[in-house]
GROMACS .gro file of C-alpha atoms in nm:
model
  484
    1MET     CA    1   0.000   0.000   0.000
    2PRO     CA    2   0.134   0.349  -0.083
    3THR     CA    3   0.232   0.610   0.170
    4LEU     CA    4   0.072   0.953   0.159
    5LEU     CA    5   0.388   1.089  -0.004
    6GLU     CA    6   0.375   0.825  -0.279
    7ALA     CA    7   0.006   0.893  -0.345
    8LEU     CA    8   0.090   1.262  -0.359
    9GLU     CA    9   0.364   1.211  -0.616
   10GLU     CA   10   0.141   0.984  -0.825
   11LYS     CA   11  -0.145   1.235  -0.835
   12TYR     CA   12   0.051   1.558  -0.877
   13GLY     CA   13   0.366   1.430  -1.052
   14LEU     CA   14   0.599   1.550  -0.780
   15GLY     CA   15   0.932   1.405  -0.678
   16GLY     CA   16   1.137   1.255  -0.965
   17GLN     CA   17   1.065   1.545  -1.201
   18ARG     CA   18   1.247   1.801  -0.990
   19ASP     CA   19   1.584   1.788  -1.168
   20LYS     CA   20   1.422   1.798  -1.511
   21LEU     CA   21   1.211   2.096  -1.410
   22ASP     CA   22   1.516   2.283  -1.279
   23GLU     CA   23   1.706   2.226  -1.605
   24ALA     CA   24   1.424   2.272  -1.856
   25LEU     CA   25   1.227   2.568  -1.720
   26VAL     CA   26   1.350   2.918  -1.790
   27SER     CA   27   1.126   3.192  -1.655
   28ILE     CA   28   1.157   3.562  -1.589
   29PHE     CA   29   0.910   3.543  -1.299
   30VAL     CA   30   1.034   3.332  -1.010
   31PRO     CA   31   0.753   3.227  -0.773
   32LYS     CA   32   0.806   3.186  -0.402
   33LEU     CA   33   0.798   2.806  -0.445
   34PRO     CA   34   0.910   2.636  -0.769
   35PRO     CA   35   0.619   2.512  -0.985
   36ARG     CA   36   0.483   2.166  -0.900
   37LEU     CA   37   0.698   2.133  -0.590
   38SER     CA   38   0.409   2.211  -0.353
   39VAL     CA   39   0.053   2.081  -0.345
   40PRO     CA   40  -0.263   2.294  -0.348
   41GLU     CA   41  -0.419   2.429  -0.029
   42LEU     CA   42  -0.704   2.181  -0.077
   43LEU     CA   43  -0.548   1.834  -0.088
   44ILE     CA   44  -0.781   1.546  -0.179
   45LEU     CA   45  -0.645   1.191  -0.170
   46ASN     CA   46  -0.961   0.982  -0.132
   47ASP     CA   47  -0.948   0.604  -0.170
   48CYS     CA   48  -0.576   0.582  -0.242
   49ASN     CA   49  -0.503   0.293   0.000
   50ILE     CA   50  -0.276   0.518   0.207
   51ASP     CA   51  -0.160   0.355   0.530
   52LYS     CA   52   0.147   0.560   0.626
   53ALA     CA   53   0.280   0.913   0.610
   54GLY     CA   54   0.604   0.865   0.418
   55GLU     CA   55   0.941   1.046   0.433
   56PRO     CA   56   0.902   1.330   0.686
   57GLU     CA   57   1.131   1.584   0.518
   58ASP     CA   58   0.973   1.553   0.173
   59LEU     CA   59   0.626   1.561   0.327
   60ARG     CA   60   0.708   1.875   0.525
   61ARG     CA   61   0.844   2.052   0.217
   62LYS     CA   62   0.554   1.965  -0.011
   63CYS     CA   63   0.259   1.999   0.229
   64CYS     CA   64   0.348   2.306   0.432
   65THR     CA   65   0.076   2.515   0.260
   66VAL     CA   66  -0.212   2.266   0.290
   67LYS     CA   67  -0.521   2.408   0.464
   68GLU     CA   68  -0.778   2.139   0.385
   69LEU     CA   69  -0.693   1.769   0.383
   70ASP     CA   70  -0.927   1.493   0.267
   71LEU     CA   71  -0.799   1.140   0.336
   72ALA     CA   72  -1.135   0.964   0.344
   73GLN     CA   73  -1.158   0.591   0.263
   74ASN     CA   74  -0.792   0.499   0.302
   75LYS     CA   75  -0.617   0.234   0.513
   76LEU     CA   76  -0.503   0.443   0.807
   77GLU     CA   77  -0.532   0.250   1.133
   78ASN     CA   78  -0.283   0.419   1.364
   79TRP     CA   79  -0.328   0.764   1.516
   80GLU     CA   80   0.051   0.794   1.536
   81GLU     CA   81   0.055   0.802   1.153
   82VAL     CA   82  -0.228   1.055   1.145
   83PHE     CA   83  -0.049   1.288   1.386
   84GLY     CA   84   0.270   1.238   1.185
   85ILE     CA   85   0.090   1.356   0.872
   86LEU     CA   86  -0.069   1.656   1.043
   87SER     CA   87   0.258   1.761   1.204
   88HIS     CA   88   0.390   1.845   0.856
   89MET     CA   89   0.085   2.061   0.775
   90PRO     CA   90   0.103   2.348   1.024
   91ARG     CA   91  -0.169   2.548   0.845
   92VAL     CA   92  -0.429   2.274   0.820
   93GLU     CA   93  -0.781   2.384   0.926
   94PHE     CA   94  -1.000   2.101   0.791
   95VAL     CA   95  -0.934   1.725   0.802
   96ASN     CA   96  -1.156   1.442   0.674
   97LEU     CA   97  -1.058   1.095   0.797
   98SER     CA   98  -1.390   0.920   0.733
   99LEU     CA   99  -1.394   0.549   0.650
  100ASN     CA  100  -1.048   0.487   0.796
  101ARG     CA  101  -1.016   0.220   1.066
  102LEU     CA  102  -0.930   0.456   1.350
  103GLY     CA  103  -1.138   0.306   1.628
  104GLY     CA  104  -0.845   0.219   1.851
  105PRO     CA  105  -0.726   0.425   2.149
  106ILE     CA  106  -0.513   0.736   2.107
  107GLU     CA  107  -0.210   0.649   2.318
  108MET     CA  108   0.027   0.929   2.226
  109SER     CA  109   0.019   1.305   2.189
  110PRO     CA  110   0.087   1.468   1.853
  111PRO     CA  111   0.443   1.595   1.797
  112CYS     CA  112   0.313   1.948   1.744
  113LYS     CA  113   0.028   2.173   1.855
  114MET     CA  114  -0.281   2.153   1.636
  115ASP     CA  115  -0.405   2.500   1.718
  116ARG     CA  116  -0.548   2.580   1.373
  117LEU     CA  117  -0.765   2.274   1.312
  118ARG     CA  118  -1.128   2.393   1.316
  119SER     CA  119  -1.319   2.113   1.141
  120LEU     CA  120  -1.269   1.737   1.186
  121VAL     CA  121  -1.469   1.466   1.007
  122LEU     CA  122  -1.455   1.117   1.159
  123ASN     CA  123  -1.760   0.952   1.007
  124ASN     CA  124  -1.764   0.572   1.006
  125THR     CA  125  -1.427   0.542   1.178
  126LYS     CA  126  -1.573   0.361   1.483
  127LEU     CA  127  -1.370   0.590   1.708
  128GLU     CA  128  -1.446   0.520   2.076
  129TRP     CA  129  -1.556   0.800   2.307
  130TYR     CA  130  -1.224   0.781   2.492
  131GLY     CA  131  -1.057   0.877   2.165
  132VAL     CA  132  -1.304   1.160   2.111
  133GLU     CA  133  -1.225   1.293   2.458
  134THR     CA  134  -0.851   1.284   2.385
  135LEU     CA  135  -0.896   1.470   2.056
  136LEU     CA  136  -1.105   1.739   2.223
  137ARG     CA  137  -0.818   1.809   2.462
  138LEU     CA  138  -0.572   1.827   2.171
  139LEU     CA  139  -0.784   2.058   1.952
  140PRO     CA  140  -0.847   2.384   2.142
  141VAL     CA  141  -0.998   2.576   1.848
  142LEU     CA  142  -1.215   2.294   1.707
  143GLU     CA  143  -1.553   2.430   1.590
  144GLU     CA  144  -1.709   2.150   1.383
  145LEU     CA  145  -1.704   1.777   1.460
  146HIS     CA  146  -1.854   1.493   1.254
  147LEU     CA  147  -1.909   1.160   1.433
  148SER     CA  148  -2.178   1.005   1.213
  149LEU     CA  149  -2.221   0.631   1.151
  150ASN     CA  150  -1.996   0.527   1.438
  151GLU     CA  151  -2.248   0.286   1.593
  152TYR     CA  152  -2.274   0.479   1.920
  153THR     CA  153  -2.556   0.376   2.151
  154HIS     CA  154  -2.449   0.598   2.441
  155VAL     CA  155  -2.241   0.909   2.495
  156LEU     CA  156  -1.974   0.789   2.737
  157ILE     CA  157  -1.810   1.121   2.822
  158ASP     CA  158  -1.966   1.402   3.023
  159THR     CA  159  -1.878   1.698   3.242
  160ILE     CA  160  -2.061   1.561   3.547
  161VAL     CA  161  -2.076   1.231   3.732
  162ASP     CA  162  -2.442   1.224   3.837
  163ASP     CA  163  -2.626   1.203   3.505
  164GLY     CA  164  -2.960   1.051   3.601
  165TYR     CA  165  -2.884   0.687   3.527
  166GLU     CA  166  -2.930   0.367   3.722
  167THR     CA  167  -2.648   0.120   3.695
  168GLU     CA  168  -2.758  -0.226   3.594
  169THR     CA  169  -2.600  -0.502   3.806
  170THR     CA  170  -2.436  -0.808   3.658
  171THR     CA  171  -2.343  -1.150   3.794
  172ASP     CA  172  -2.039  -1.182   3.571
  173GLU     CA  173  -1.759  -1.104   3.816
  174SER     CA  174  -1.491  -1.144   3.555
  175CYS     CA  175  -1.614  -0.852   3.345
  176CYS     CA  176  -1.416  -0.593   3.539
  177ASP     CA  177  -1.149  -0.557   3.804
  178ASP     CA  178  -1.203  -0.467   4.170
  179THR     CA  179  -1.165  -0.093   4.113
  180THR     CA  180  -1.418  -0.088   3.832
  181CYS     CA  181  -1.666  -0.302   4.027
  182GLN     CA  182  -1.633  -0.066   4.322
  183GLN     CA  183  -1.708   0.226   4.093
  184CYS     CA  184  -2.013   0.048   3.950
  185GLN     CA  185  -2.143  -0.032   4.300
  186GLN     CA  186  -2.102   0.328   4.409
  187GLU     CA  187  -2.290   0.452   4.103
  188GLU     CA  188  -2.560   0.191   4.162
  189GLN     CA  189  -2.614   0.326   4.513
  190THR     CA  190  -2.609   0.684   4.392
  191HIS     CA  191  -2.860   0.623   4.110
  192SER     CA  192  -3.080   0.360   4.271
  193SER     CA  193  -3.401   0.551   4.195
  194ARG     CA  194  -3.320   0.632   3.834
  195GLY     CA  195  -3.564   0.535   3.565
  196GLN     CA  196  -3.294   0.454   3.309
  197LYS     CA  197  -3.015   0.198   3.323
  198ARG     CA  198  -2.665   0.158   3.194
  199SER     CA  199  -2.491  -0.177   3.202
  200ALA     CA  200  -2.185  -0.232   3.418
  201SER     CA  201  -1.963  -0.249   3.110
  202GLU     CA  202  -2.089   0.090   2.996
  203CYS     CA  203  -2.039   0.222   3.348
  204SER     CA  204  -1.676   0.115   3.338
  205LEU     CA  205  -1.623   0.300   3.011
  206TYR     CA  206  -1.779   0.624   3.134
  207LYS     CA  207  -1.536   0.914   3.171
  208LYS     CA  208  -1.567   1.262   3.314
  209THR     CA  209  -1.405   1.538   3.111
  210GLU     CA  210  -1.393   1.914   3.067
  211ALA     CA  211  -1.645   2.102   2.853
  212HIS     CA  212  -1.520   2.220   2.513
  213PRO     CA  213  -1.652   2.573   2.457
  214GLY     CA  214  -1.531   2.599   2.097
  215VAL     CA  215  -1.740   2.329   1.925
  216LYS     CA  216  -2.047   2.486   1.757
  217LYS     CA  217  -2.148   2.218   1.506
  218LEU     CA  218  -2.187   1.847   1.581
  219HIS     CA  219  -2.304   1.571   1.344
  220LEU     CA  220  -2.417   1.238   1.491
  221THR     CA  221  -2.622   1.112   1.197
  222GLY     CA  222  -2.696   0.740   1.177
  223ASN     CA  223  -2.588   0.640   1.527
  224HIS     CA  224  -2.802   0.416   1.749
  225ILE     CA  225  -2.868   0.667   2.026
  226SER     CA  226  -3.230   0.646   2.138
  227GLN     CA  227  -3.247   0.838   2.469
  228TRP     CA  228  -3.257   1.218   2.493
  229SER     CA  229  -3.063   1.193   2.820
  230GLU     CA  230  -2.761   1.088   2.611
  231ILE     CA  231  -2.802   1.396   2.393
  232CYS     CA  232  -2.817   1.612   2.706
  233ARG     CA  233  -2.464   1.495   2.781
  234VAL     CA  234  -2.360   1.632   2.442
  235GLY     CA  235  -2.514   1.964   2.543
  236ARG     CA  236  -2.312   1.972   2.863
  237LEU     CA  237  -1.997   1.874   2.676
  238PHE     CA  238  -2.043   2.151   2.415
  239PRO     CA  239  -2.216   2.440   2.594
  240ASN     CA  240  -2.191   2.674   2.293
  241LEU     CA  241  -2.335   2.427   2.043
  242GLU     CA  242  -2.529   2.603   1.763
  243ALA     CA  243  -2.604   2.320   1.518
  244LEU     CA  244  -2.683   1.957   1.608
  245VAL     CA  245  -2.759   1.696   1.341
  246LEU     CA  246  -2.925   1.378   1.474
  247ALA     CA  247  -3.082   1.253   1.150
  248ASP     CA  248  -3.148   0.877   1.136
  249CYS     CA  249  -3.099   0.837   1.512
  250PRO     CA  250  -3.383   0.629   1.668
  251ILE     CA  251  -3.463   0.885   1.939
  252LYS     CA  252  -3.795   0.788   2.095
  253SER     CA  253  -3.875   1.102   2.291
  254LEU     CA  254  -3.737   1.437   2.403
  255CYS     CA  255  -3.852   1.362   2.756
  256PRO     CA  256  -3.575   1.496   2.983
  257PRO     CA  257  -3.393   1.277   3.236
  258GLU     CA  258  -3.485   1.284   3.603
  259ASP     CA  259  -3.270   1.500   3.823
  260ASN     CA  260  -3.205   1.344   4.165
  261SER     CA  261  -2.906   1.557   4.255
  262ASP     CA  262  -3.079   1.685   4.569
  263GLU     CA  263  -3.194   1.349   4.701
  264GLU     CA  264  -2.877   1.287   4.901
  265GLN     CA  265  -2.896   1.621   5.081
  266SER     CA  266  -3.158   1.492   5.318
  267SER     CA  267  -3.235   1.127   5.377
  268SER     CA  268  -3.569   1.221   5.531
  269THR     CA  269  -3.691   1.398   5.220
  270SER     CA  270  -3.937   1.186   5.025
  271SER     CA  271  -4.021   1.431   4.745
  272PRO     CA  272  -4.028   1.278   4.397
  273PRO     CA  273  -3.738   1.343   4.161
  274THR     CA  274  -3.765   1.652   3.944
  275LYS     CA  275  -3.704   1.662   3.573
  276THR     CA  276  -3.471   1.898   3.396
  277GLU     CA  277  -3.599   2.068   3.083
  278SER     CA  278  -3.515   1.911   2.747
  279HIS     CA  279  -3.356   2.235   2.631
  280GLU     CA  280  -3.161   2.312   2.949
  281HIS     CA  281  -2.820   2.233   2.797
  282PHE     CA  282  -2.892   2.384   2.455
  283LYS     CA  283  -2.922   2.754   2.522
  284ASN     CA  284  -2.733   2.850   2.203
  285LEU     CA  285  -2.875   2.587   1.966
  286THR     CA  286  -3.019   2.745   1.648
  287LEU     CA  287  -3.030   2.438   1.416
  288LEU     CA  288  -3.157   2.088   1.502
  289ASN     CA  289  -3.211   1.796   1.264
  290LEU     CA  290  -3.425   1.513   1.404
  291SER     CA  291  -3.543   1.359   1.076
  292ASN     CA  292  -3.620   0.986   1.085
  293ALA     CA  293  -3.644   0.980   1.464
  294LYS     CA  294  -3.894   0.745   1.634
  295ILE     CA  295  -4.096   1.022   1.798
  296ASP     CA  296  -4.474   0.977   1.799
  297SER     CA  297  -4.607   1.242   2.040
  298TRP     CA  298  -4.706   1.607   1.999
  299ASP     CA  299  -4.566   1.663   2.348
  300ASP     CA  300  -4.218   1.650   2.196
  301ILE     CA  301  -4.310   1.925   1.951
  302ASP     CA  302  -4.411   2.139   2.248
  303ARG     CA  303  -4.073   2.062   2.409
  304LEU     CA  304  -3.897   2.181   2.093
  305ALA     CA  305  -4.094   2.506   2.113
  306ARG     CA  306  -3.923   2.580   2.445
  307PHE     CA  307  -3.568   2.577   2.304
  308PRO     CA  308  -3.473   2.943   2.358
  309VAL     CA  309  -3.304   3.033   2.024
  310LEU     CA  310  -3.390   2.740   1.796
  311LYS     CA  311  -3.472   2.877   1.448
  312ASN     CA  312  -3.406   2.599   1.197
  313LEU     CA  313  -3.570   2.257   1.251
  314ARG     CA  314  -3.606   1.933   1.055
  315VAL     CA  315  -3.861   1.678   1.178
  316GLN     CA  316  -3.936   1.471   0.867
  317CYS     CA  317  -4.039   1.105   0.857
  318TRP     CA  318  -4.162   1.065   1.214
  319PRO     CA  319  -4.411   0.794   1.316
  320LEU     CA  320  -4.620   1.082   1.452
  321TRP     CA  321  -4.702   1.199   1.099
  322ASP     CA  322  -4.839   0.857   1.004
  323LYS     CA  323  -5.095   0.895   1.285
  324CYS     CA  324  -5.216   1.237   1.164
  325ASP     CA  325  -5.530   1.245   0.953
  326SER     CA  326  -5.421   1.560   0.771
  327THR     CA  327  -5.253   1.662   0.448
  328GLU     CA  328  -4.889   1.766   0.432
  329HIS     CA  329  -4.993   2.133   0.408
  330GLU     CA  330  -5.221   2.103   0.712
  331ARG     CA  331  -4.945   1.929   0.906
  332ARG     CA  332  -4.704   2.211   0.822
  333GLN     CA  333  -4.960   2.462   0.952
  334LEU     CA  334  -5.000   2.271   1.278
  335LEU     CA  335  -4.622   2.266   1.325
  336ILE     CA  336  -4.576   2.635   1.248
  337ALA     CA  337  -4.850   2.726   1.494
  338ARG     CA  338  -4.696   2.516   1.771
  339LEU     CA  339  -4.340   2.638   1.705
  340PRO     CA  340  -4.351   3.019   1.727
  341LYS     CA  341  -3.971   3.066   1.722
  342ILE     CA  342  -3.896   2.845   1.419
  343ASN     CA  343  -3.815   3.040   1.101
  344ILE     CA  344  -3.717   2.750   0.872
  345LEU     CA  345  -3.905   2.420   0.887
  346ASN     CA  346  -3.786   2.103   0.711
  347GLY     CA  347  -3.558   2.298   0.481
  348GLY     CA  348  -3.837   2.510   0.328
  349ASP     CA  349  -3.854   2.884   0.270
  350VAL     CA  350  -3.836   3.127   0.559
  351ILE     CA  351  -4.174   3.138   0.734
  352GLY     CA  352  -4.326   3.481   0.674
  353SER     CA  353  -4.571   3.671   0.892
  354VAL     CA  354  -4.865   3.596   0.661
  355GLU     CA  355  -4.799   3.220   0.657
  356ARG     CA  356  -4.757   3.217   1.034
  357GLU     CA  357  -5.083   3.403   1.098
  358ASP     CA  358  -5.271   3.173   0.858
  359ALA     CA  359  -5.121   2.871   1.036
  360GLU     CA  360  -5.217   3.001   1.380
  361ARG     CA  361  -5.575   3.071   1.274
  362SER     CA  362  -5.597   2.729   1.111
  363PHE     CA  363  -5.463   2.576   1.433
  364ILE     CA  364  -5.741   2.740   1.637
  365ARG     CA  365  -6.010   2.614   1.400
  366TYR     CA  366  -5.854   2.266   1.395
  367TYR     CA  367  -5.911   2.232   1.771
  368LEU     CA  368  -6.255   2.398   1.779
  369ASP     CA  369  -6.429   2.063   1.739
  370LYS     CA  370  -6.195   1.881   1.976
  371PRO     CA  371  -6.277   1.822   2.344
  372GLU     CA  372  -6.124   2.083   2.571
  373SER     CA  373  -5.912   1.814   2.735
  374ASP     CA  374  -5.745   1.746   2.397
  375ARG     CA  375  -5.655   2.109   2.334
  376PRO     CA  376  -5.287   2.191   2.396
  377ASP     CA  377  -5.173   2.495   2.590
  378ARG     CA  378  -5.074   2.658   2.262
  379TYR     CA  379  -5.442   2.667   2.160
  380PHE     CA  380  -5.532   2.895   2.452
  381GLU     CA  381  -5.227   3.114   2.387
  382LEU     CA  382  -5.336   3.169   2.027
  383VAL     CA  383  -5.700   3.229   2.123
  384ALA     CA  384  -5.573   3.508   2.348
  385VAL     CA  385  -5.402   3.661   2.042
  386HIS     CA  386  -5.656   3.601   1.761
  387GLY     CA  387  -5.975   3.547   1.956
  388LYS     CA  388  -6.208   3.248   1.935
  389LEU     CA  389  -6.264   3.219   1.561
  390ASP     CA  390  -6.576   3.094   1.387
  391PRO     CA  391  -6.545   2.786   1.168
  392LEU     CA  392  -6.482   2.863   0.803
  393VAL     CA  393  -6.790   2.847   0.580
  394ASN     CA  394  -6.766   2.554   0.344
  395ILE     CA  395  -6.841   2.719   0.009
  396ASP     CA  396  -6.911   2.472  -0.269
  397LEU     CA  397  -6.854   2.638  -0.607
  398ARG     CA  398  -6.959   2.336  -0.805
  399PRO     CA  399  -7.274   2.380  -1.014
  400GLU     CA  400  -7.604   2.259  -0.871
  401ARG     CA  401  -7.642   1.901  -0.989
  402ARG     CA  402  -8.014   1.897  -1.070
  403VAL     CA  403  -8.221   2.191  -1.195
  404LYS     CA  404  -8.582   2.229  -1.311
  405ILE     CA  405  -8.606   2.321  -1.679
  406THR     CA  406  -8.911   2.399  -1.895
  407PHE     CA  407  -8.904   2.196  -2.219
  408THR     CA  408  -9.111   2.341  -2.506
  409TYR     CA  409  -9.202   2.149  -2.822
  410GLY     CA  410  -9.452   2.319  -3.051
  411ASP     CA  411  -9.744   2.427  -2.836
  412THR     CA  412  -9.660   2.191  -2.548
  413SER     CA  413  -9.448   2.290  -2.243
  414GLU     CA  414  -9.344   2.064  -1.956
  415GLU     CA  415  -9.118   2.123  -1.654
  416ARG     CA  416  -8.869   1.846  -1.573
  417SER     CA  417  -8.571   1.793  -1.344
  418VAL     CA  418  -8.242   1.758  -1.533
  419ASP     CA  419  -7.892   1.647  -1.432
  420VAL     CA  420  -7.661   1.928  -1.554
  421TYR     CA  421  -7.367   1.685  -1.582
  422ARG     CA  422  -7.535   1.515  -1.879
  423THR     CA  423  -7.418   1.591  -2.230
  424VAL     CA  424  -7.635   1.740  -2.505
  425VAL     CA  425  -7.647   1.409  -2.696
  426ASP     CA  426  -7.751   1.226  -2.379
  427LEU     CA  427  -8.031   1.479  -2.321
  428LYS     CA  428  -8.156   1.432  -2.676
  429SER     CA  429  -8.173   1.055  -2.635
  430ARG     CA  430  -8.384   1.099  -2.320
  431LEU     CA  431  -8.616   1.346  -2.492
  432GLU     CA  432  -8.693   1.095  -2.768
  433ARG     CA  433  -8.957   0.926  -2.548
  434ILE     CA  434  -9.117   1.259  -2.456
  435VAL     CA  435  -9.152   1.431  -2.795
  436GLY     CA  436  -9.144   1.128  -3.024
  437LEU     CA  437  -8.854   1.253  -3.239
  438PRO     CA  438  -8.530   1.061  -3.301
  439ALA     CA  439  -8.224   1.234  -3.157
  440SER     CA  440  -8.070   1.270  -3.502
  441LYS     CA  441  -8.372   1.480  -3.613
  442MET     CA  442  -8.374   1.700  -3.304
  443ARG     CA  443  -8.242   2.054  -3.253
  444LEU     CA  444  -8.222   2.212  -2.907
  445PHE     CA  445  -8.218   2.582  -2.821
  446TYR     CA  446  -8.129   2.715  -2.476
  447VAL     CA  447  -8.311   3.022  -2.340
  448ASP     CA  448  -8.173   3.206  -2.036
  449GLN     CA  449  -8.466   3.339  -1.834
  450ASP     CA  450  -8.284   3.668  -1.755
  451LEU     CA  451  -8.135   3.729  -2.100
  452ARG     CA  452  -8.428   3.617  -2.314
  453ASP     CA  453  -8.486   3.962  -2.466
  454LEU     CA  454  -8.120   4.059  -2.498
  455GLN     CA  455  -7.957   3.736  -2.614
  456GLY     CA  456  -8.237   3.534  -2.766
  457LEU     CA  457  -8.192   3.164  -2.841
  458GLU     CA  458  -7.859   2.974  -2.820
  459GLU     CA  459  -7.847   2.653  -3.021
  460MET     CA  460  -7.702   2.360  -2.834
  461LYS     CA  461  -7.512   2.223  -3.130
  462TYR     CA  462  -7.216   2.049  -2.962
  463PRO     CA  463  -7.320   1.692  -2.877
  464HIS     CA  464  -7.057   1.624  -2.607
  465LYS     CA  465  -7.085   1.956  -2.426
  466ARG     CA  466  -7.218   1.922  -2.070
  467LEU     CA  467  -7.528   2.115  -1.976
  468TYR     CA  468  -7.368   2.302  -1.684
  469SER     CA  469  -7.132   2.476  -1.930
  470TYR     CA  470  -7.437   2.672  -2.054
  471ASN     CA  471  -7.482   2.804  -1.696
  472ILE     CA  472  -7.824   2.644  -1.684
  473ARG     CA  473  -8.031   2.731  -1.375
  474SER     CA  474  -8.373   2.637  -1.249
  475GLY     CA  475  -8.640   2.835  -1.442
  476ASP     CA  476  -8.453   2.839  -1.774
  477GLU     CA  477  -8.608   2.694  -2.091
  478ILE     CA  478  -8.499   2.452  -2.366
  479ILE     CA  479  -8.691   2.466  -2.695
  480ILE     CA  480  -8.705   2.146  -2.903
  481ASP     CA  481  -8.729   2.182  -3.279
  482GLN     CA  482  -8.737   1.932  -3.568
  483LYS     CA  483  -8.468   1.933  -3.834
  484HIS     CA  484  -8.600   1.974  -4.193
   0.00000   0.00000   0.00000
């Protein structure tokens, strides 16, 4: 397998051509670096089977200007090699290491400070949380972190110890050493009244760490995290988080974890545990993607409405929408009405004042026929703003189906009820029995009762034209005449 340096030389033709370039090129303008002896600021070496860095001196000389590095889908397995590569790129700000087998522990520090790296992509690397914690300590200016498709079920790093979990006991004494078992027992005693459980093995992997104030964007798409309490740990870990992508995570509810932090203060206190708010650790979050979650309750929509600065929200493909007996447009109106702070919903246009007011009024009317016990708090808030609205009048603009028409043939007139959706040829066939004329020998003339003197007769000469297209109303007349 090639080293990064060899892949570099193969793609950009560097290395062996240096002497030839020095002898063959004659130029008046001399750039700061000779042509072709350095790589571009954006270096992309996807799927090149790279497993090692290569010769340090050559790498340092050729990659010193790189700012964005994409090494996705290679064969890197050792963080020592990764740090070796990055040490020769002092200006690097973006690194993509997705689809490399980098799940192992990070056992050594990089040979240089990585104080410019702002965006790191580690999708489908299976990096353990211990490794994530190590990287966070090494990257002080990191702003964007991608950890999608890493098969996480829990978030095993946090800034606190008491996180609202009950430790699940195990009879397998060989699973951990004495120190770890002691830790698990202590946590079991501390969290004995918790409603959620973590296995002893997960307990042993849990690690307390410092919050990282720099990270503002986090992607966890496609992981197996199902509890919002795990996501709350992310909020504590990144207190300045502005964008959180949890698409394709099977989150079942935004119900916050129970907070029993005060229960040890007094053993005589028997008050039930309180619950923290779902948004408590997301005071700066403006974008949240929860598409393809497993949420099926409107209560969670109301919890989203309480996020203080949330503006951009994606909630597509929820089981909740399958339970709604409404169209997509009606569902959008219900969401807009319940989410007063959201400006962009499911990637659509910015919600304007007119659309929001229409949605709020529609929301009020939607719950008018519902029992008062089924009406959410938002209904009463909107009634206080718009008043208690009357139901919309159902105006049917379709023509009246049956009208009474006077048929005149010679000196005989007779009033009959007629279906206006019939065609002229169909009407003629039905008049055959009444007037005794075959349809082929029949001519029909329509007379509008209000325009009789102004317009006169209008021959109904088109056989497949429907009667309603003549604007026929009850009281009008049709004159039957015989063709000669």
